CSV table of C-alpha atoms in Angstrom, one decimal:
chain,number,residue,atom,x,y,z
D,133,MET,CA,102.5,86.8,81.0
D,134,GLN,CA,101.9,83.4,81.6
D,135,PRO,CA,98.8,83.0,83.8
D,136,ARG,CA,101.3,80.3,85.9
D,137,LYS,CA,103.9,83.4,86.0
D,138,LEU,CA,101.4,85.9,87.0
D,139,ILE,CA,100.2,83.9,89.8
D,140,GLU,CA,103.6,83.5,91.3
D,141,PHE,CA,104.2,87.1,90.7
D,142,LEU,CA,100.9,88.1,92.9
D,143,SER,CA,102.4,85.5,95.3
D,144,ILE,CA,105.3,86.9,96.0
D,145,ILE,CA,103.8,90.7,96.4
D,146,GLU,CA,101.1,90.0,98.4
D,147,LYS,CA,103.0,90.2,101.1
D,148,LEU,CA,103.1,93.8,100.5
D,149,LYS,CA,99.7,93.8,101.9
D,150,CYS,CA,100.9,91.6,104.6
D,151,ASN,CA,104.0,94.2,105.1
D,152,THR,CA,102.9,96.8,107.8
D,153,ARG,CA,104.2,100.0,107.6
D,154,HIS,CA,105.4,102.6,110.2
D,155,SER,CA,101.9,104.9,109.8
D,156,TRP,CA,98.7,104.2,111.6
D,157,THR,CA,95.1,105.0,109.9
D,158,SER,CA,92.6,106.6,111.1
D,159,SER,CA,90.7,103.2,112.4
D,160,GLY,CA,93.5,102.4,114.8
D,161,LYS,CA,95.7,100.0,112.0
D,162,GLN,CA,98.5,99.5,110.7
D,163,GLU,CA,99.1,100.4,107.5
D,164,SER,CA,100.3,98.1,105.1
D,165,VAL,CA,102.9,99.2,102.5
D,166,ALA,CA,100.7,98.6,99.6
D,167,GLU,CA,98.3,100.7,100.9
D,168,HIS,CA,100.7,103.3,101.2
D,169,SER,CA,101.1,102.8,97.9
D,170,TRP,CA,97.4,102.3,96.5
D,171,ARG,CA,97.2,106.2,97.8
D,172,ALA,CA,100.1,107.6,96.7
D,173,ALA,CA,98.8,106.3,92.6
D,174,VAL,CA,95.3,107.6,93.8
D,175,MET,CA,97.0,111.2,94.2
D,176,ALA,CA,98.4,111.3,91.2
D,177,LEU,CA,95.4,110.2,89.0
D,178,LEU,CA,94.0,113.5,91.8
D,179,VAL,CA,96.7,116.8,90.7
D,180,ALA,CA,97.2,115.0,87.1
D,181,ASP,CA,95.4,118.8,86.1
D,182,GLU,CA,97.7,120.2,88.0
D,183,PHE,CA,100.5,119.2,85.9
D,184,PRO,CA,99.0,118.4,82.8
D,185,ASP,CA,102.8,118.6,80.8
D,186,VAL,CA,103.7,114.9,83.0
D,187,CYS,CA,102.7,111.4,82.2
D,188,ILE,CA,100.7,110.6,84.8
D,189,GLU,CA,100.2,107.5,84.0
D,190,LYS,CA,104.4,106.6,84.4
D,191,VAL,CA,103.8,108.3,87.6
D,192,VAL,CA,101.3,106.1,89.5
D,193,LYS,CA,103.2,103.3,87.8
D,194,MET,CA,105.9,104.5,89.8
D,195,CYS,CA,103.6,105.0,92.8
D,196,LEU,CA,102.2,101.7,92.6
D,197,ILE,CA,105.4,99.7,92.1
D,198,HIS,CA,107.7,101.8,94.3
D,199,ASP,CA,107.9,99.0,96.9
D,200,LEU,CA,108.4,96.0,95.6
D,201,GLY,CA,111.1,95.4,97.6
D,202,GLU,CA,109.3,95.3,100.3
D,203,ALA,CA,107.8,92.3,99.7
D,204,ILE,CA,110.9,90.5,100.4
D,205,THR,CA,113.0,93.4,102.9
D,206,GLY,CA,109.4,94.7,105.0
D,207,ASP,CA,109.3,98.2,105.7
D,208,ILE,CA,111.9,100.4,107.3
D,209,PRO,CA,111.0,103.6,108.0
D,210,SER,CA,112.9,106.4,106.6
D,211,PHE,CA,114.1,107.8,110.3
D,212,TYR,CA,115.4,104.3,110.6
D,213,LYS,CA,117.1,103.3,106.6
D,214,THR,CA,120.4,102.8,106.5
D,215,LYS,CA,122.1,102.6,102.8
D,216,GLU,CA,122.8,99.0,103.9
D,217,ASP,CA,118.9,98.7,104.5
D,218,THR,CA,118.8,100.7,100.5
D,219,LYS,CA,121.0,98.3,99.2
D,220,LYS,CA,119.0,95.3,100.8
D,221,GLU,CA,115.7,96.8,99.5
D,222,GLU,CA,117.4,96.9,95.7
D,223,GLN,CA,118.5,94.3,95.0
D,224,ALA,CA,115.5,92.4,96.5
D,225,THR,CA,113.5,94.1,93.7
D,226,ARG,CA,116.0,93.3,91.0
D,227,GLU,CA,115.1,89.9,92.4
D,228,LEU,CA,111.4,90.4,92.1
D,229,LEU,CA,111.9,92.1,88.2
D,230,GLU,CA,113.5,88.5,87.3
D,231,HIS,CA,110.4,86.9,87.6
D,232,LEU,CA,108.0,89.2,84.6
D,233,PRO,CA,108.5,89.0,81.3
D,234,ASP,CA,111.5,91.1,79.5
D,235,SER,CA,109.0,93.5,78.9
D,236,LEU,CA,108.0,94.1,81.9
D,237,SER,CA,111.1,93.7,83.7
D,238,CYS,CA,112.9,96.1,81.5
D,239,GLU,CA,109.8,98.3,81.4
D,240,PHE,CA,110.2,98.5,85.7
D,241,LYS,CA,113.0,98.8,85.7
D,242,GLU,CA,113.8,101.7,82.9
D,243,LEU,CA,111.0,103.2,85.9
D,244,PHE,CA,113.2,102.5,89.2
D,245,ALA,CA,116.5,103.9,87.7
D,246,GLU,CA,114.3,106.9,86.9
D,247,MET,CA,112.9,107.1,89.9
D,248,ALA,CA,116.5,107.1,91.5
D,249,LYS,CA,118.3,110.1,89.4
D,250,LEU,CA,114.4,112.1,90.3
D,251,GLU,CA,115.3,113.9,86.9
D,252,THR,CA,112.2,113.9,85.3
D,253,GLN,CA,109.3,115.2,86.0
D,254,GLU,CA,107.6,112.1,86.9
D,255,ALA,CA,110.1,110.8,89.0
D,256,LYS,CA,109.8,114.2,90.8
D,257,LEU,CA,106.3,113.7,91.6
D,258,PHE,CA,106.5,110.6,92.2
D,259,LYS,CA,108.7,111.5,95.0
D,260,ALA,CA,106.7,114.3,96.7
D,261,LEU,CA,103.3,112.8,95.7
D,262,ASP,CA,105.1,109.6,98.1
D,263,LYS,CA,106.7,112.0,100.9
D,264,LEU,CA,103.1,113.9,100.9
D,265,GLU,CA,101.0,110.4,101.2
D,266,ALA,CA,103.4,109.7,104.5
D,267,ILE,CA,102.6,113.2,106.0
D,268,ALA,CA,98.8,112.6,105.1
D,269,SER,CA,99.3,108.9,107.1
D,270,HIS,CA,100.7,110.2,109.7
D,271,ASN,CA,98.0,113.4,110.2
D,272,GLU,CA,95.3,110.7,110.3
D,273,ALA,CA,96.6,108.6,113.2
D,274,ASP,CA,96.4,108.7,116.5
D,275,ILE,CA,98.7,110.6,117.6
D,276,LYS,CA,99.8,108.2,120.0
D,277,THR,CA,101.4,106.2,117.1
D,278,TRP,CA,104.1,109.2,116.7
D,279,LEU,CA,107.4,108.7,118.3
D,280,PRO,CA,108.9,111.6,119.7
D,281,LEU,CA,110.9,112.3,116.7
D,282,GLU,CA,107.7,112.7,114.1
D,283,TYR,CA,107.1,116.1,116.0
D,284,THR,CA,109.8,117.6,113.7
D,285,GLU,CA,110.1,114.8,111.0
D,286,ASN,CA,106.6,115.5,110.0
D,287,LEU,CA,106.5,119.2,110.0
D,288,THR,CA,110.0,118.9,107.5
D,289,TYR,CA,109.4,115.2,106.1
D,290,GLY,CA,109.5,116.2,102.1
D,291,THR,CA,110.3,119.5,101.7
D,292,GLU,CA,113.0,119.0,99.3
D,293,ASN,CA,110.5,116.8,97.2
D,294,VAL,CA,108.1,119.7,96.9
D,295,GLU,CA,110.2,122.7,96.4
D,296,TYR,CA,109.5,122.7,92.1
D,297,SER,CA,106.1,123.1,92.5
D,298,GLU,CA,104.0,125.9,93.8
D,299,TYR,CA,101.8,123.5,93.8
D,300,LEU,CA,102.8,120.6,95.6
D,301,LYS,CA,103.8,123.6,98.4
D,302,GLU,CA,100.5,124.6,99.0
D,303,ILE,CA,99.9,120.8,100.1
D,304,LYS,CA,102.9,120.7,102.0
D,305,ARG,CA,101.8,123.9,103.7
D,306,GLU,CA,98.7,122.6,104.8
D,307,MET,CA,99.2,119.5,105.9
D,308,GLU,CA,101.8,120.9,108.1
D,309,LYS,CA,98.7,123.0,109.2
D,310,ASP,CA,97.0,119.9,110.1
D,311,SER,CA,100.2,118.5,111.7
D,312,LEU,CA,100.7,121.9,113.7
D,313,ARG,CA,97.0,122.0,115.1
D,314,LYS,CA,97.4,117.4,116.3
D,315,ILE,CA,100.9,118.4,118.0
D,316,GLU,CA,98.9,121.3,119.9
D,317,GLU,CA,95.8,119.6,120.9
D,318,ALA,CA,97.7,116.6,122.2
D,319,LEU,CA,100.0,118.9,124.4
D,320,SER,CA,97.3,120.2,126.0
D,321,SER,CA,94.9,117.7,126.3
D,322,PRO,CA,94.8,117.3,130.0
D,323,LEU,CA,96.5,112.8,130.9
């Protein structure tokens, strides 16, 4: 990639460090899109041994690029995202990929298509990790940052994405325990 093109692309995706998500960190800072993508990619590396037949390099790439469009559109929480919002994000992603050399643009377009179809083991693992990372983030944040709907959403979010793997279901169950404990503590605490 030509140095100037690389710098220009980095300047565009720098917004992923600035654009915040609905989630908060344990220190009380609103999480950036980049932080979410980074930790999902680390999760892929950490679970690699559990998925010996999956190309973890591809999953890591998916985790790192899946929210590129949000550099332009910003993040909209899944429980508020409309079909129109999804179309805008997909369009923004297509426009961003045009800034890349043909080989990278083509590779990333193929990855996005694979992620959208959710047919391959890599795409399924990526999607599950994307959801699980969001649950972990919510569990780590102060419950005062939760919206009322998240008291149930955090328990059901991503359930269908982990169903194909006993290992992922176990992670989800453990995260549900953490969510329930957090909710119970909040409800039993005096005002």
